[in-house]
Amino acid sequence: MAMNDLSKTRNIGISAHIDSGKTTLTERILYYTGKIHAIHEVRGKDEVGATMDSMELERERGITIASAATYCEWDNHQINIIDTPGHVDFTIEVERALRVLDGAVLILCGVAGVQSQSMTVDRQMKRYKVPRIAFINKLDRSGADPRRVTQQLRDKLAHNAVMFQLPIGLENEFAGVIDLITLKAIYFEGEEGRDVVEKDIPADMVDAAAVAREEMLDAISMFSDELMEAILEERVTEKLIHEATRNGVLSMDLTPVFLGSAYKNKGVQKLLDAVNRYLPSPFDIENTAVDLTNDEAPIIVEPKPEKPVVALAFKLEDGRYGQLTYCRVYQGVLKKGTSIINSRTQKKVKVGRLVRMHSNEMQDIEESSSGDIVALFGVDCASGDTFTDESISVSMTSMHVPAAVISLSVKPVDQKSSDNMGKALGRFVREDPTFRSEVNRESGETIISGMGELHLEVYVERMKREYNCEVETGAPQVAYRETISKSVPFDYTHKKQTGGSGQYGRIAGIVEPIPAEEDAPDFEFVSEIKGGSIPTEYIPAVEKGFRMCLDKGRLIGFPVLGMRIIVNDGKSHSVDSSEMAFQAAARGAFREFYGRAKPVILEPIMKVEVEGPQEFQGAMLKSIMQRRGTVVGTTEEGGYSRTESEVPLSEMFGYATDLRSLTQGKAEFSMEFARYLPAPGEVQKELKEKYESKVPDDD
Amino acid sequence: MYRKFVNARSPLRLLEKGLNGGLGIGNIGVLVAGHGVGKTPFLVGVALDELLRQGTVLHVALDQTVSHVRAHYDTVYEELASSTHLDDAAATHTEVDQHRSIRAYAPSGFSAAKLRDAVKVESEAGSKPSLILIEGLEEISREDLLDVGALATELAAEVWLSFATSGEQVTGIPEEVKALDDIVSVVLALEPGDGSVVLRALKDHDNPDLSELHVALDPKTLLLVRN
Ligand SMILES: Nc1nc2c(ncn2[C@@H]2O[C@H](COP(=O)(O)OP(=O)(O)O)[C@@H](O)[C@H]2O)c(=O)[nH]1
Ligand SMILES: [Mg+2]
């Protein structure tokens, strides 16, 4: 195996809606690449095994196909399959997994097609600029229709999806695929479909194949002038097609579509060929880090072995072998026995054992290649930490970061603390993208905010320990949000006559809620002004006026999100109109329509997991229910039970203490932000009353 | 549409009709289908119907994680809410979630006694289930199934089990189920048919004549539909 031929490395994710066949496909891949020696029927059991490492079941099957990263080889290429959660939990963990991918296979069920969750995952992939190829699975099932699914990829996900294969038969009769590049029929014969057999295209499909090939060539010729010429001159080669396709995929302008049935062992090998051919190698992707010695200037990290090592710890896993840290090496080489620095803590750690995870076993290696994915043993670090050589200090950050959900005021107790506080906070903010610090304009207080009570406590403690900075903290404040729930028209005129020149601006339009999807923008401004009813030069002022109002909603003074404002009419005055007047008109309009648009308060909901001995199950459940929590479910294994739930953050204060006393200290919990949801009526009322009693009416 | 109308127009009313009143409280029904044909979406459809009618559901999974099952509910709920233009869909979703609990076990870690424990804990913390679904059961002893039945009667709940067959078409009541015929009230088969997945009764209480059910699972939306 050519360890260092990086152009032959693929770091990919397989993304799918539940039940589209991700597990089945992964298992087939591991089988064909020789990593496992038998195919087990999936039935989703792996899912159980994947999260419950110790479970008997998994031992029975002897494989963990859903570890954070699995290594396999196909046709002289090294493929790392990185686990990408199918149902989107909006966590930094998921973001990290997406970040370390260079490319992905998007699996779709040939019957159900593009489902809601494929849409969310796809949006995230777009954000991380992950090139994709598609695999339409389950063509053996009744109702399978790859053409329709391809069309959905175009319509619903806006992919330039192009079929590279045609199915030979469908449903019960699904027999194989026609490769539109080679114009051959491909069948998967022998034991578990291991033998890929090429035959002539069935006579009744020759014409259809010719037409489909033309369509395909037409679509991909956009990505290569050479191919375009070759088509005209009728001297198209496979190589030219592959190159053009690869160009299209890498620029994310093309999604080639492959077909099969993982379950019936059809099409998987051809998909692997496509992964090698079209998805990027680490060379093809530009990655940047920030230079910690140079004011966080961005610098490009390159997968060159001679450069100083830079690796990102993207996932920590408590496996049955102990704590494993999965790292993506972005630059240089990680070598066993060397020392590396954690750029967050500045602590030096030794690379004791370096391994590569295979589906069911691990292999010790001496060094990683540059651009590879490997795991370290027994390294103390946090997920998201960057490791580097001693010679440089950089950090792989800049991820999409969810909004902070809780804040706290901090006040230094003495001068010394006051001097040190800025330094400490500056440092923390750099290290941890979810931690923020700002000075409140009105009160002059320093406010720190983050993802949970504990999260902030850790930093307060660190200020004291590491920076000799002692602070008094205020009561934790939940970061509520406001949004509107009804679409309403508005028409507002701002008119003022003071002495000589006046102010005049009229704006009209519609304000509407943006549905609360993961990636929905917080605010959208659309101008549909035609015919200059508002002069173009004033439109930015209108937008600015609206944006100024978003910081402070009129219900309880928290930021407003999920609002789209469409301005479609207005009026100006040749003398009295100005940017200022239109800005004021926008603010006035906002004040006027906000109440009518049925504003609601959103509260942060946390995903809370409580785990403890089974005899405390009842107590653990009750502790959740009492906090306006919703129990999603409970998993029982080996005398322990783990309850997953969603609880409003405002109810979680003091939970650690309560849980301890309810369970004699035998249960543990973890908590992370899940999403914002409208607060129930009584809570809304209470919050409003509290706010109104504090703030004088400013209308 | 108002929730009331969604309930009234649910294809499950049709199923109840076909089964002369439905499964019936205190009874056990078995759903038989091949792998991947749609057992989970079907049962989730049944559960959502119960939840929309103010019931409480305990969903036991021996072959899937909690979050996997939950994702099924979210998918089917979203489809249902949008296809019926359900009023107040977001608030109803929260309410539905609150009355549903999922429990995952390793297949070998499950028994009727476990189910009793689970029901006890759930009832103490919230409310008693009116519908229990058990998925991924590979085998169950006669005593255990009898006890599940007894529990159903005590709770005045209905219980559905799913059972996987190897092929896509169900040839008849599987041997394993037949052996427990006297404890099971209803056996339904779910099979791929023309463009949809069709439900067929294999056993309907003591009825010698099995009627057509006119209910199917739309494989594209994973919703239960009239057929
Ligand atoms: N008929 C058919 N069933 C499949 C295929 N791929 C997966 N399945 C079945 O679909 C179900 C879900 O598959 P799984 O791989 O667990 O999906 P995941 O949730 O995406 O990991 C299982 O019952 C599989 O046996 C396929 O190509 N054809
Ligand atoms: Mg699965």
PDB file of C-alpha atoms and ligand atoms in Angstrom, chain A residues 16-24 42-44 46-47 137-138 140-141 261-264, chain B residues 35-36 68 168, ligand 1:
ATOM      1  CA  ALA A  16     -28.639   9.794   4.600  1.00  0.00           C
ATOM      2  CA  HIS A  17     -32.074  10.135   5.971  1.00  0.00           C
ATOM      3  CA  ILE A  18     -32.892   7.390   8.464  1.00  0.00           C
ATOM      4  CA  ASP A  19     -33.528   4.057   6.877  1.00  0.00           C
ATOM      5  CA  SER A  20     -32.255   4.954   3.440  1.00  0.00           C
ATOM      6  CA  GLY A  21     -29.668   2.258   3.882  1.00  0.00           C
ATOM      7  CA  LYS A  22     -26.592   3.969   5.235  1.00  0.00           C
ATOM      8  CA  THR A  23     -25.784   1.137   7.584  1.00  0.00           C
ATOM      9  CA  THR A  24     -26.422  -1.503   4.971  1.00  0.00           C
ATOM     10  CA  VAL A  42     -28.604  -5.145   9.308  1.00  0.00           C
ATOM     11  CA  ARG A  43     -32.077  -4.446  10.640  1.00  0.00           C
ATOM     12  CA  GLY A  44     -30.678  -1.369  12.223  1.00  0.00           C
ATOM     13  CA  ASP A  46     -25.736  -1.693  14.353  1.00  0.00           C
ATOM     14  CA  GLU A  47     -27.402   1.478  15.451  1.00  0.00           C
ATOM     15  CA  ASN A 137     -30.578   2.876  -3.073  1.00  0.00           C
ATOM     16  CA  LYS A 138     -33.340   0.312  -2.663  1.00  0.00           C
ATOM     17  CA  ASP A 140     -35.279  -3.510  -5.640  1.00  0.00           C
ATOM     18  CA  ARG A 141     -38.216  -2.183  -3.679  1.00  0.00           C
ATOM     19  CA  SER A 261     -29.526  -1.847  -3.936  1.00  0.00           C
ATOM     20  CA  ALA A 262     -27.184  -2.240  -1.031  1.00  0.00           C
ATOM     21  CA  TYR A 263     -29.358  -4.938   0.420  1.00  0.00           C
ATOM     22  CA  LYS A 264     -29.390  -6.974  -2.775  1.00  0.00           C
TER      23      LYS A 264
ATOM     24  CA  HIS B  35     -37.220  -6.214   6.382  1.00  0.00           C
ATOM     25  CA  GLY B  36     -37.428  -2.641   5.333  1.00  0.00           C
ATOM     26  CA  HIS B  68     -33.505   6.519  15.468  1.00  0.00           C
ATOM     27  CA  GLU B 168     -41.085  -9.292   1.034  1.00  0.00           C
TER      28      GLU B 168
HETATM   29  N1  LIG C   1     -35.111  -3.727  -0.117  1.00  0.00           N
HETATM   30  C1  LIG C   1     -34.051  -3.064   0.329  1.00  0.00           C
HETATM   31  N2  LIG C   1     -33.937  -2.815   1.633  1.00  0.00           N
HETATM   32  C2  LIG C   1     -32.842  -2.149   2.046  1.00  0.00           C
HETATM   33  C3  LIG C   1     -31.839  -1.705   1.167  1.00  0.00           C
HETATM   34  N3  LIG C   1     -30.886  -1.077   1.893  1.00  0.00           N
HETATM   35  C4  LIG C   1     -31.300  -1.124   3.172  1.00  0.00           C
HETATM   36  N4  LIG C   1     -32.478  -1.775   3.274  1.00  0.00           N
HETATM   37  C5  LIG C   1     -33.274  -2.031   4.480  1.00  0.00           C
HETATM   38  O1  LIG C   1     -33.744  -0.800   4.980  1.00  0.00           O
HETATM   39  C6  LIG C   1     -33.707  -0.782   6.397  1.00  0.00           C
HETATM   40  C7  LIG C   1     -32.863   0.358   6.904  1.00  0.00           C
HETATM   41  O2  LIG C   1     -31.550   0.188   6.471  1.00  0.00           O
HETATM   42  P1  LIG C   1     -30.313   0.786   7.264  1.00  0.00           P
HETATM   43  O3  LIG C   1     -29.104   0.396   6.499  1.00  0.00           O
HETATM   44  O4  LIG C   1     -30.375   0.438   8.697  1.00  0.00           O
HETATM   45  O5  LIG C   1     -30.610   2.334   7.082  1.00  0.00           O
HETATM   46  P2  LIG C   1     -29.943   3.587   7.840  1.00  0.00           P
HETATM   47  O6  LIG C   1     -30.954   4.008   8.846  1.00  0.00           O
HETATM   48  O7  LIG C   1     -29.793   4.592   6.741  1.00  0.00           O
HETATM   49  O8  LIG C   1     -28.658   3.150   8.426  1.00  0.00           O
HETATM   50  C8  LIG C   1     -33.192  -2.135   6.821  1.00  0.00           C
HETATM   51  O9  LIG C   1     -34.282  -2.952   7.100  1.00  0.00           O
HETATM   52  C9  LIG C   1     -32.445  -2.636   5.584  1.00  0.00           C
HETATM   53  O10 LIG C   1     -32.430  -4.033   5.507  1.00  0.00           O
HETATM   54  C10 LIG C   1     -31.980  -2.007  -0.229  1.00  0.00           C
HETATM   55  O11 LIG C   1     -31.169  -1.654  -1.062  1.00  0.00           O
HETATM   56  N5  LIG C   1     -33.108  -2.680  -0.583  1.00  0.00           N
END
